[in-house]
mmCIF file of C-alpha atoms and ligand atoms in Angstrom:
data_model
loop_
_atom_site.group_PDB
_atom_site.id
_atom_site.type_symbol
_atom_site.label_atom_id
_atom_site.label_comp_id
_atom_site.label_asym_id
_atom_site.label_seq_id
_atom_site.Cartn_x
_atom_site.Cartn_y
_atom_site.Cartn_z
ATOM 1 C CA MET A 1 -80.935 -45.940 -114.290
ATOM 2 C CA SER A 2 -81.229 -49.715 -114.292
ATOM 3 C CA GLN A 3 -80.710 -52.642 -116.637
ATOM 4 C CA LEU A 4 -81.680 -56.307 -116.590
ATOM 5 C CA ILE A 5 -78.574 -58.471 -116.268
ATOM 6 C CA ALA A 6 -79.796 -61.990 -115.419
ATOM 7 C CA VAL A 7 -82.892 -64.195 -115.487
ATOM 8 C CA GLY A 8 -83.905 -67.656 -114.256
ATOM 9 C CA HIS A 9 -87.004 -69.740 -113.703
ATOM 10 C CA TYR A 10 -88.399 -72.909 -112.208
ATOM 11 C CA VAL A 11 -91.500 -75.037 -112.680
ATOM 12 C CA PRO A 12 -92.228 -78.076 -110.471
ATOM 13 C CA GLU A 13 -91.705 -81.591 -111.797
ATOM 14 C CA ARG A 14 -95.252 -82.862 -111.287
ATOM 15 C CA ARG A 15 -97.389 -82.457 -114.453
ATOM 16 C CA LEU A 16 -101.168 -82.113 -114.380
ATOM 17 C CA THR A 17 -102.469 -82.781 -117.900
ATOM 18 C CA ASN A 18 -105.945 -82.191 -119.260
ATOM 19 C CA LEU A 19 -106.414 -85.969 -119.251
ATOM 20 C CA ASP A 20 -105.609 -86.009 -115.515
ATOM 21 C CA LEU A 21 -108.241 -83.295 -115.002
ATOM 22 C CA GLU A 22 -110.807 -85.384 -116.892
ATOM 23 C CA LYS A 23 -110.510 -87.902 -114.047
ATOM 24 C CA MET A 24 -111.053 -85.215 -111.401
ATOM 25 C CA VAL A 25 -113.913 -83.046 -112.752
ATOM 26 C CA GLU A 26 -116.402 -83.180 -115.598
ATOM 27 C CA THR A 27 -114.318 -81.681 -118.401
ATOM 28 C CA ASN A 28 -112.341 -82.765 -121.426
ATOM 29 C CA ASP A 29 -109.103 -81.989 -123.225
ATOM 30 C CA GLU A 30 -110.798 -80.524 -126.293
ATOM 31 C CA TRP A 31 -112.896 -78.076 -124.228
ATOM 32 C CA ILE A 32 -109.895 -76.917 -122.199
ATOM 33 C CA VAL A 33 -107.597 -76.469 -125.213
ATOM 34 C CA GLN A 34 -110.262 -74.684 -127.219
ATOM 35 C CA ARG A 35 -111.293 -72.323 -124.371
ATOM 36 C CA THR A 36 -107.857 -71.679 -122.840
ATOM 37 C CA GLY A 37 -104.977 -73.017 -124.977
ATOM 38 C CA ILE A 38 -103.655 -74.919 -121.934
ATOM 39 C CA LYS A 39 -102.471 -78.521 -122.316
ATOM 40 C CA GLU A 40 -100.842 -79.083 -118.955
ATOM 41 C CA ARG A 41 -99.660 -77.283 -115.821
ATOM 42 C CA ARG A 42 -96.970 -77.978 -113.234
ATOM 43 C CA ILE A 43 -98.033 -78.619 -109.649
ATOM 44 C CA ALA A 44 -95.805 -78.183 -106.577
ATOM 45 C CA ALA A 45 -95.142 -81.192 -104.368
ATOM 46 C CA ASP A 46 -97.161 -81.332 -101.136
ATOM 47 C CA ASP A 47 -94.161 -80.026 -99.164
ATOM 48 C CA GLU A 48 -93.070 -77.507 -101.821
ATOM 49 C CA PHE A 49 -94.179 -73.913 -101.222
ATOM 50 C CA THR A 50 -93.669 -70.514 -102.864
ATOM 51 C CA SER A 51 -90.330 -69.893 -101.124
ATOM 52 C CA ASP A 52 -89.060 -73.217 -102.530
ATOM 53 C CA LEU A 53 -90.158 -72.214 -106.035
ATOM 54 C CA CYS A 54 -88.351 -68.865 -105.628
ATOM 55 C CA ILE A 55 -85.161 -70.507 -104.369
ATOM 56 C CA LYS A 56 -85.112 -72.932 -107.308
ATOM 57 C CA ALA A 57 -85.656 -70.112 -109.820
ATOM 58 C CA VAL A 58 -82.730 -68.207 -108.267
ATOM 59 C CA GLN A 59 -80.587 -71.364 -108.365
ATOM 60 C CA ASN A 60 -81.353 -71.587 -112.098
ATOM 61 C CA LEU A 61 -80.389 -67.915 -112.491
ATOM 62 C CA ARG A 62 -77.124 -68.487 -110.584
ATOM 63 C CA GLU A 63 -76.209 -71.502 -112.729
ATOM 64 C CA ARG A 64 -76.675 -69.406 -115.862
ATOM 65 C CA TYR A 65 -75.093 -66.186 -114.502
ATOM 66 C CA PRO A 66 -72.650 -67.356 -111.795
ATOM 67 C CA SER A 67 -71.659 -63.937 -110.380
ATOM 68 C CA ALA A 68 -75.026 -62.191 -110.729
ATOM 69 C CA LEU A 69 -76.106 -62.595 -107.090
ATOM 70 C CA GLU A 70 -72.981 -60.817 -105.808
ATOM 71 C CA GLY A 71 -73.882 -57.405 -104.445
ATOM 72 C CA VAL A 72 -77.670 -57.873 -104.418
ATOM 73 C CA ASP A 73 -78.872 -55.322 -101.846
ATOM 74 C CA HIS A 74 -82.652 -55.761 -102.097
ATOM 75 C CA ILE A 75 -84.989 -58.674 -102.879
ATOM 76 C CA VAL A 76 -88.526 -58.035 -104.121
ATOM 77 C CA VAL A 77 -90.850 -61.044 -104.259
ATOM 78 C CA ALA A 78 -94.222 -60.677 -105.980
ATOM 79 C CA THR A 79 -96.677 -63.328 -104.827
ATOM 80 C CA MET A 80 -100.234 -63.886 -103.647
ATOM 81 C CA THR A 81 -99.392 -67.282 -102.147
ATOM 82 C CA ALA A 82 -96.733 -66.533 -99.519
ATOM 83 C CA ASP A 83 -95.856 -69.558 -97.346
ATOM 84 C CA ASN A 84 -96.695 -67.502 -94.229
ATOM 85 C CA TYR A 85 -98.163 -64.111 -93.319
ATOM 86 C CA CYS A 86 -94.798 -63.569 -91.636
ATOM 87 C CA PRO A 87 -91.892 -63.941 -92.424
ATOM 88 C CA ASN A 88 -92.160 -62.638 -95.953
ATOM 89 C CA VAL A 89 -90.907 -64.833 -98.797
ATOM 90 C CA SER A 90 -88.144 -62.369 -99.719
ATOM 91 C CA SER A 91 -86.575 -62.844 -96.255
ATOM 92 C CA GLN A 92 -86.743 -66.627 -96.717
ATOM 93 C CA VAL A 93 -84.894 -66.264 -100.035
ATOM 94 C CA GLN A 94 -82.326 -63.940 -98.412
ATOM 95 C CA ALA A 95 -81.707 -66.446 -95.614
ATOM 96 C CA HIS A 96 -81.356 -69.389 -97.993
ATOM 97 C CA PHE A 97 -78.667 -67.683 -100.072
ATOM 98 C CA GLY A 98 -77.016 -65.976 -97.070
ATOM 99 C CA ILE A 99 -77.169 -62.543 -98.702
ATOM 100 C CA SER A 100 -76.090 -59.923 -96.157
ATOM 101 C CA ASP A 101 -76.978 -56.204 -95.953
ATOM 102 C CA CYS A 102 -80.024 -56.771 -98.112
ATOM 103 C CA GLY A 103 -83.567 -55.394 -97.995
ATOM 104 C CA ALA A 104 -86.556 -57.698 -98.380
ATOM 105 C CA THR A 105 -89.953 -56.663 -99.720
ATOM 106 C CA ASP A 106 -92.937 -58.808 -100.683
ATOM 107 C CA LEU A 107 -95.639 -57.282 -102.813
ATOM 108 C CA ASN A 108 -98.973 -58.713 -103.869
ATOM 109 C CA SER A 109 -100.415 -57.566 -107.171
ATOM 110 C CA ALA A 110 -101.594 -61.042 -108.201
ATOM 111 C CA CYS A 111 -100.856 -61.792 -111.869
ATOM 112 C CA SER A 112 -99.440 -58.292 -112.463
ATOM 113 C CA GLY A 113 -96.885 -58.833 -109.690
ATOM 114 C CA PHE A 114 -93.726 -59.536 -111.684
ATOM 115 C CA VAL A 115 -94.052 -56.337 -113.729
ATOM 116 C CA TYR A 116 -94.903 -54.345 -110.566
ATOM 117 C CA GLY A 117 -91.799 -55.924 -108.998
ATOM 118 C CA LEU A 118 -89.579 -54.789 -111.878
ATOM 119 C CA THR A 119 -91.128 -51.317 -111.699
ATOM 120 C CA VAL A 120 -90.455 -51.025 -107.953
ATOM 121 C CA ALA A 121 -86.916 -52.381 -108.379
ATOM 122 C CA HIS A 122 -86.210 -49.844 -111.134
ATOM 123 C CA GLY A 123 -87.441 -47.097 -108.778
ATOM 124 C CA LEU A 124 -85.230 -48.332 -105.918
ATOM 125 C CA ILE A 125 -82.195 -48.227 -108.196
ATOM 126 C CA CYS A 126 -83.003 -44.914 -109.899
ATOM 127 C CA SER A 127 -83.473 -43.270 -106.492
ATOM 128 C CA GLY A 128 -79.950 -44.338 -105.581
ATOM 129 C CA PHE A 129 -81.246 -46.265 -102.551
ATOM 130 C CA ASN A 130 -80.150 -49.624 -103.994
ATOM 131 C CA GLN A 131 -77.634 -50.798 -106.591
ATOM 132 C CA LYS A 132 -78.718 -54.324 -107.464
ATOM 133 C CA VAL A 133 -82.184 -55.794 -106.942
ATOM 134 C CA LEU A 134 -83.360 -59.389 -107.278
ATOM 135 C CA VAL A 135 -86.992 -59.566 -108.425
ATOM 136 C CA ILE A 136 -88.971 -62.818 -108.258
ATOM 137 C CA GLY A 137 -92.542 -63.460 -109.362
ATOM 138 C CA ALA A 138 -93.772 -66.727 -107.886
ATOM 139 C CA ASP A 139 -97.019 -68.457 -107.064
ATOM 140 C CA ALA A 140 -98.056 -71.876 -105.822
ATOM 141 C CA MET A 141 -101.584 -71.503 -107.154
ATOM 142 C CA SER A 142 -102.355 -75.198 -106.638
ATOM 143 C CA LYS A 143 -102.392 -74.505 -102.869
ATOM 144 C CA ILE A 144 -105.371 -72.137 -103.279
ATOM 145 C CA VAL A 145 -107.236 -73.840 -106.128
ATOM 146 C CA ASP A 146 -110.399 -75.828 -105.475
ATOM 147 C CA PHE A 147 -109.824 -78.937 -107.585
ATOM 148 C CA LYS A 148 -113.579 -79.581 -107.570
ATOM 149 C CA ASP A 149 -114.299 -76.258 -109.328
ATOM 150 C CA ARG A 150 -113.977 -77.051 -113.042
ATOM 151 C CA THR A 151 -114.286 -73.422 -114.088
ATOM 152 C CA THR A 152 -111.086 -72.517 -112.234
ATOM 153 C CA CYS A 153 -108.885 -75.572 -111.664
ATOM 154 C CA ILE A 154 -108.243 -76.032 -115.384
ATOM 155 C CA LEU A 155 -106.395 -72.712 -115.564
ATOM 156 C CA PHE A 156 -103.761 -72.501 -112.860
ATOM 157 C CA GLY A 157 -100.274 -73.908 -112.331
ATOM 158 C CA ASP A 158 -97.224 -73.263 -110.135
ATOM 159 C CA GLY A 159 -93.837 -71.716 -110.888
ATOM 160 C CA ALA A 160 -91.369 -68.865 -110.387
ATOM 161 C CA GLY A 161 -89.460 -66.432 -112.581
ATOM 162 C CA ALA A 162 -86.480 -64.375 -111.385
ATOM 163 C CA ALA A 163 -84.542 -61.397 -112.726
ATOM 164 C CA ILE A 164 -81.736 -59.138 -111.503
ATOM 165 C CA LEU A 165 -81.623 -55.404 -112.209
ATOM 166 C CA GLU A 166 -78.429 -53.444 -111.748
ATOM 167 C CA SER A 167 -77.551 -49.764 -111.703
ATOM 168 C CA ALA A 168 -76.346 -48.602 -115.143
ATOM 169 C CA PRO A 169 -75.745 -45.336 -117.041
ATOM 170 C CA THR A 170 -78.650 -45.963 -119.455
ATOM 171 C CA SER A 171 -82.028 -47.503 -118.718
ATOM 172 C CA ASP A 172 -83.560 -50.698 -120.080
ATOM 173 C CA PHE A 173 -86.956 -49.459 -118.896
ATOM 174 C CA LEU A 174 -88.433 -46.869 -121.240
ATOM 175 C CA VAL A 175 -92.064 -46.512 -120.203
ATOM 176 C CA SER A 176 -94.356 -47.883 -117.478
ATOM 177 C CA TYR A 177 -98.130 -48.070 -117.170
ATOM 178 C CA THR A 178 -99.912 -49.139 -113.994
ATOM 179 C CA SER A 179 -103.612 -49.190 -113.226
ATOM 180 C CA THR A 180 -106.093 -50.860 -110.916
ATOM 181 C CA GLN A 181 -109.859 -51.142 -110.652
ATOM 182 C CA GLY A 182 -110.402 -52.239 -107.063
ATOM 183 C CA GLU A 183 -114.151 -51.808 -107.539
ATOM 184 C CA LEU A 184 -114.082 -54.926 -109.753
ATOM 185 C CA ALA A 185 -112.167 -57.075 -107.238
ATOM 186 C CA SER A 186 -115.056 -59.440 -106.546
ATOM 187 C CA ASN A 187 -114.628 -60.914 -110.040
ATOM 188 C CA LEU A 188 -111.339 -62.557 -109.017
ATOM 189 C CA TYR A 189 -110.312 -63.003 -105.393
ATOM 190 C CA CYS A 190 -109.064 -65.197 -102.590
ATOM 191 C CA THR A 191 -110.125 -64.163 -99.093
ATOM 192 C CA GLY A 192 -107.677 -63.758 -96.203
ATOM 193 C CA LEU A 193 -108.631 -62.622 -92.703
ATOM 194 C CA SER A 194 -111.925 -60.996 -93.720
ATOM 195 C CA GLU A 195 -114.839 -61.688 -96.013
ATOM 196 C CA THR A 196 -115.233 -58.171 -97.360
ATOM 197 C CA ILE A 197 -114.892 -59.265 -100.968
ATOM 198 C CA GLY A 198 -117.006 -62.425 -100.982
ATOM 199 C CA PRO A 199 -117.690 -65.689 -99.126
ATOM 200 C CA ASN A 200 -114.666 -66.865 -97.139
ATOM 201 C CA ARG A 201 -113.527 -69.837 -99.176
ATOM 202 C CA ARG A 202 -109.759 -69.325 -98.956
ATOM 203 C CA VAL A 203 -109.536 -70.512 -102.546
ATOM 204 C CA ILE A 204 -109.200 -68.581 -105.775
ATOM 205 C CA THR A 205 -112.705 -67.660 -106.884
ATOM 206 C CA GLN A 206 -113.621 -66.000 -110.154
ATOM 207 C CA ASN A 207 -116.370 -64.945 -112.454
ATOM 208 C CA GLY A 208 -114.632 -66.271 -115.573
ATOM 209 C CA ARG A 209 -116.807 -64.513 -118.112
ATOM 210 C CA GLU A 210 -116.436 -61.105 -116.451
ATOM 211 C CA VAL A 211 -112.672 -61.504 -116.057
ATOM 212 C CA PHE A 212 -112.438 -62.518 -119.691
ATOM 213 C CA LYS A 213 -114.346 -59.450 -120.898
ATOM 214 C CA TRP A 214 -112.410 -57.103 -118.598
ATOM 215 C CA ALA A 215 -109.046 -58.551 -119.657
ATOM 216 C CA VAL A 216 -109.682 -58.267 -123.377
ATOM 217 C CA SER A 217 -110.813 -54.645 -123.226
ATOM 218 C CA SER A 218 -108.453 -53.371 -120.490
ATOM 219 C CA VAL A 219 -105.302 -55.041 -121.729
ATOM 220 C CA ARG A 220 -105.950 -53.885 -125.254
ATOM 221 C CA LYS A 221 -106.406 -50.333 -123.997
ATOM 222 C CA GLY A 222 -103.436 -50.512 -121.602
ATOM 223 C CA VAL A 223 -101.011 -51.884 -124.183
ATOM 224 C CA GLY A 224 -102.224 -49.251 -126.646
ATOM 225 C CA LEU A 225 -101.549 -46.529 -124.039
ATOM 226 C CA ILE A 226 -98.099 -47.757 -123.130
ATOM 227 C CA LEU A 227 -97.068 -47.952 -126.779
ATOM 228 C CA GLU A 228 -98.391 -44.436 -127.280
ATOM 229 C CA LYS A 229 -96.356 -43.237 -124.276
ATOM 230 C CA ALA A 230 -93.303 -44.925 -125.785
ATOM 231 C CA LYS A 231 -94.078 -43.287 -129.158
ATOM 232 C CA MET A 232 -94.011 -46.697 -130.786
ATOM 233 C CA ASP A 233 -96.366 -48.869 -132.722
ATOM 234 C CA ALA A 234 -96.732 -52.595 -132.248
ATOM 235 C CA SER A 235 -94.557 -53.344 -135.297
ATOM 236 C CA GLN A 236 -91.543 -51.889 -133.457
ATOM 237 C CA LEU A 237 -91.741 -54.509 -130.708
ATOM 238 C CA ASP A 238 -89.519 -57.564 -131.011
ATOM 239 C CA TRP A 239 -91.508 -59.401 -128.329
ATOM 240 C CA PHE A 240 -94.794 -59.020 -126.498
ATOM 241 C CA ILE A 241 -94.653 -60.918 -123.194
ATOM 242 C CA PRO A 242 -98.133 -60.824 -121.653
ATOM 243 C CA HIS A 243 -99.302 -62.571 -118.517
ATOM 244 C CA SER A 244 -100.271 -66.073 -119.674
ATOM 245 C CA ALA A 245 -103.887 -66.190 -118.538
ATOM 246 C CA ASN A 246 -105.689 -67.667 -121.488
ATOM 247 C CA GLN A 247 -104.836 -68.011 -125.192
ATOM 248 C CA ARG A 248 -108.182 -66.600 -126.277
ATOM 249 C CA ILE A 249 -107.556 -63.403 -124.273
ATOM 250 C CA LEU A 250 -104.088 -63.063 -125.809
ATOM 251 C CA ASP A 251 -105.364 -63.743 -129.337
ATOM 252 C CA ALA A 252 -108.125 -61.138 -129.024
ATOM 253 C CA VAL A 253 -105.724 -58.502 -127.634
ATOM 254 C CA CYS A 254 -103.055 -59.182 -130.268
ATOM 255 C CA GLU A 255 -105.534 -59.147 -133.122
ATOM 256 C CA LYS A 256 -106.805 -55.697 -132.171
ATOM 257 C CA LEU A 257 -103.294 -54.315 -131.650
ATOM 258 C CA GLY A 258 -101.821 -55.902 -134.772
ATOM 259 C CA ILE A 259 -99.256 -57.991 -132.899
ATOM 260 C CA PRO A 260 -98.483 -61.162 -134.890
ATOM 261 C CA SER A 261 -98.621 -64.416 -132.928
ATOM 262 C CA ASP A 262 -94.959 -65.185 -133.647
ATOM 263 C CA LYS A 263 -93.984 -62.096 -131.648
ATOM 264 C CA VAL A 264 -95.771 -63.318 -128.513
ATOM 265 C CA CYS A 265 -93.616 -65.037 -125.925
ATOM 266 C CA SER A 266 -95.638 -67.130 -123.474
ATOM 267 C CA ALA A 267 -95.275 -70.341 -121.498
ATOM 268 C CA LEU A 268 -99.043 -70.922 -121.381
ATOM 269 C CA PRO A 269 -99.587 -74.304 -123.107
ATOM 270 C CA TYR A 270 -97.308 -76.279 -120.770
ATOM 271 C CA SER A 271 -97.374 -74.154 -117.586
ATOM 272 C CA GLY A 272 -100.927 -72.812 -117.471
ATOM 273 C CA ASN A 273 -101.664 -69.578 -115.633
ATOM 274 C CA THR A 274 -98.834 -69.298 -113.092
ATOM 275 C CA SER A 275 -100.020 -65.878 -111.838
ATOM 276 C CA ALA A 276 -97.073 -63.654 -110.792
ATOM 277 C CA ALA A 277 -94.613 -66.149 -112.284
ATOM 278 C CA SER A 278 -95.811 -66.297 -115.871
ATOM 279 C CA ILE A 279 -93.990 -63.302 -117.381
ATOM 280 C CA GLY A 280 -90.720 -64.114 -115.598
ATOM 281 C CA ILE A 281 -90.890 -67.724 -116.812
ATOM 282 C CA ALA A 282 -91.599 -66.674 -120.411
ATOM 283 C CA LEU A 283 -88.783 -64.085 -120.323
ATOM 284 C CA SER A 284 -86.289 -66.552 -118.868
ATOM 285 C CA GLU A 285 -87.248 -69.346 -121.282
ATOM 286 C CA GLY A 286 -87.109 -66.912 -124.209
ATOM 287 C CA VAL A 287 -83.553 -65.878 -123.284
ATOM 288 C CA LEU A 288 -82.542 -69.519 -122.801
ATOM 289 C CA ASP A 289 -83.894 -70.392 -126.253
ATOM 290 C CA GLN A 290 -81.990 -67.363 -127.676
ATOM 291 C CA LYS A 291 -85.238 -65.921 -128.996
ATOM 292 C CA ILE A 292 -84.952 -62.892 -126.705
ATOM 293 C CA GLN A 293 -81.642 -61.105 -127.198
ATOM 294 C CA GLN A 294 -79.640 -58.036 -126.300
ATOM 295 C CA GLY A 295 -80.732 -54.972 -128.317
ATOM 296 C CA GLN A 296 -84.356 -56.078 -128.626
ATOM 297 C CA THR A 297 -87.439 -54.137 -127.550
ATOM 298 C CA LEU A 298 -90.022 -55.878 -125.370
ATOM 299 C CA CYS A 299 -93.408 -55.075 -123.929
ATOM 300 C CA LEU A 300 -94.105 -56.941 -120.677
ATOM 301 C CA TYR A 301 -97.749 -56.743 -119.601
ATOM 302 C CA GLY A 302 -99.299 -58.183 -116.443
ATOM 303 C CA PHE A 303 -103.001 -58.194 -115.545
ATOM 304 C CA GLY A 304 -105.250 -59.989 -113.079
ATOM 305 C CA GLY A 305 -106.529 -59.965 -109.483
ATOM 306 C CA GLY A 306 -107.154 -56.519 -108.031
ATOM 307 C CA LEU A 307 -108.095 -56.026 -110.817
ATOM 308 C CA THR A 308 -104.575 -54.792 -111.524
ATOM 309 C CA GLN A 309 -102.529 -54.102 -114.626
ATOM 310 C CA SER A 310 -98.875 -53.259 -115.074
ATOM 311 C CA GLY A 311 -96.857 -52.826 -118.243
ATOM 312 C CA LEU A 312 -93.283 -51.966 -119.133
ATOM 313 C CA VAL A 313 -91.631 -51.272 -122.465
ATOM 314 C CA CYS A 314 -87.942 -52.173 -122.277
ATOM 315 C CA ARG A 315 -84.907 -52.253 -124.519
ATOM 316 C CA LEU A 316 -82.345 -54.822 -123.450
ATOM 317 C CA HIS A 317 -78.795 -53.438 -123.261
ATOM 318 C CA GLN A 318 -77.028 -56.329 -121.518
ATOM 319 C CA LEU A 319 -79.250 -59.349 -121.091
ATOM 320 C CA ASN A 320 -78.221 -62.444 -123.013
HETATM 321 C C1 COA B 401 -113.084 -69.829 -117.345
HETATM 322 C C2 COA B 401 -113.374 -69.809 -118.846
HETATM 323 C C3 COA B 401 -112.363 -70.692 -119.580
HETATM 324 C C4 COA B 401 -114.771 -70.349 -119.103
HETATM 325 O O1 COA B 401 -115.039 -70.299 -120.494
HETATM 326 P P1 COA B 401 -116.421 -69.673 -121.000
HETATM 327 O O2 COA B 401 -116.429 -69.808 -122.467
HETATM 328 O O3 COA B 401 -116.525 -68.289 -120.428
HETATM 329 O O4 COA B 401 -117.413 -70.650 -120.353
HETATM 330 P P2 COA B 401 -118.763 -70.304 -119.593
HETATM 331 O O5 COA B 401 -118.467 -69.960 -118.186
HETATM 332 O O6 COA B 401 -119.541 -69.342 -120.422
HETATM 333 O O7 COA B 401 -119.451 -71.715 -119.644
HETATM 334 C C5 COA B 401 -119.844 -72.341 -120.878
HETATM 335 C C6 COA B 401 -120.303 -73.750 -120.587
HETATM 336 O O8 COA B 401 -119.152 -74.579 -120.321
HETATM 337 C C7 COA B 401 -119.331 -75.232 -119.056
HETATM 338 N N1 COA B 401 -118.019 -75.393 -118.438
HETATM 339 C C8 COA B 401 -117.405 -74.570 -117.554
HETATM 340 N N2 COA B 401 -116.201 -75.069 -117.238
HETATM 341 C C9 COA B 401 -116.048 -76.216 -117.935
HETATM 342 C C10 COA B 401 -115.025 -77.178 -118.025
HETATM 343 N N3 COA B 401 -113.873 -77.054 -117.334
HETATM 344 N N4 COA B 401 -115.195 -78.224 -118.861
HETATM 345 C C11 COA B 401 -116.308 -78.367 -119.574
HETATM 346 N N5 COA B 401 -117.356 -77.497 -119.518
HETATM 347 C C12 COA B 401 -117.199 -76.426 -118.703
HETATM 348 C C13 COA B 401 -120.242 -74.321 -118.273
HETATM 349 O O9 COA B 401 -120.879 -75.008 -117.233
HETATM 350 C C14 COA B 401 -121.175 -73.843 -119.345
HETATM 351 O O10 COA B 401 -122.140 -74.844 -119.594
HETATM 352 P P3 COA B 401 -123.664 -74.450 -119.930
HETATM 353 O O11 COA B 401 -123.585 -73.667 -121.216
HETATM 354 O O12 COA B 401 -124.322 -75.770 -120.055
HETATM 355 O O13 COA B 401 -124.117 -73.620 -118.780
HETATM 356 C C15 COA B 401 -113.320 -68.361 -119.415
HETATM 357 O O14 COA B 401 -114.412 -67.610 -118.943
HETATM 358 C C16 COA B 401 -112.064 -67.661 -119.087
HETATM 359 O O15 COA B 401 -110.991 -68.056 -119.505
HETATM 360 N N6 COA B 401 -112.129 -66.537 -118.321
HETATM 361 C C17 COA B 401 -110.974 -65.814 -117.907
HETATM 362 C C18 COA B 401 -110.417 -66.429 -116.671
HETATM 363 C C19 COA B 401 -109.012 -65.993 -116.374
HETATM 364 O O16 COA B 401 -108.208 -65.868 -117.264
HETATM 365 N N7 COA B 401 -108.716 -65.772 -115.069
HETATM 366 C C20 COA B 401 -107.440 -65.381 -114.621
HETATM 367 C C21 COA B 401 -107.149 -63.993 -115.035
HETATM 368 S S1 COA B 401 -105.555 -63.520 -114.485
#
């Protein structure tokens, strides 16, 4: 079994406000806030990449939990914006911290990545293959955003969230739900070596309306299913921590599921959509603010490119 024992996060110093965006594309603060709930996002420096964001999130974790990195024997990094095709980001993190005898896996499930990362880490520990796994969700979305595309550039920001899972007699992780609809991938993509999905623009490209509709209906259904699997109703959750894509998506999902807005933990207004980082950032900030506490029950729910979804219901035994 596995339990969460430590969290940390990082967002870059540079702020990109809605007023800044007004000077770059034809948009305005009122439109952006009303359609998305986002007021500003953090943007990595020109020489700051995903591995740097990961390292800074782990530094934050180490400052808060000084001995937590000791004994880490696997690093899982969830990202769609790796610095390089090779080496993977997890090896860059391993090298920076000088962690020996440690596995290194990158996975790409876009905005669902952090929850997929936790799910994989839980599996590695439950199998007995590993004892302590560092999971990081991180994305430098500003490196793949077209800042001339007003339908997309208003949404995304950069950041990283980190967590450590350790072997334990009882599990924090009660129920998981994962799903993907690869047939809908062309609604949200960034091409790599081929153009099989759409025109090769090497920037994040989306059909906003379609993604919006898909997210509202799929996330509502997925969260309903995971709660059913956990034999719980929404009122038994202390916190719902969804991927911070868009406030209107979250409001629509929560309304249908009966989750009050004061039970939603999200870093959306001041970080924007940070893709794989958003749930880790919200979790880490929530613990720092002492909102999220040991003994509480959480539902983490990621959704996005793929189009993927991944949810976990957890009860925190140790994390503080
Ligand atoms: C992108 C998004 C905010 C656009 O909002 P929308 O209400 O769907 O807007 P539409 O695309 O229908 O466009 C409405 C109008 O606003 C305009 N518009 C688009 N972007 C604009 C902007 N940044 N500022 C001002 N006007 C804008 C459009 O051109 C359109 O004008 P028209 O009616 O004259 O044609 C919304 O679709 C969305 O949030 N989708 C989900 C995206 C997402 O979360 N992706 C990541 C998932 S992990």
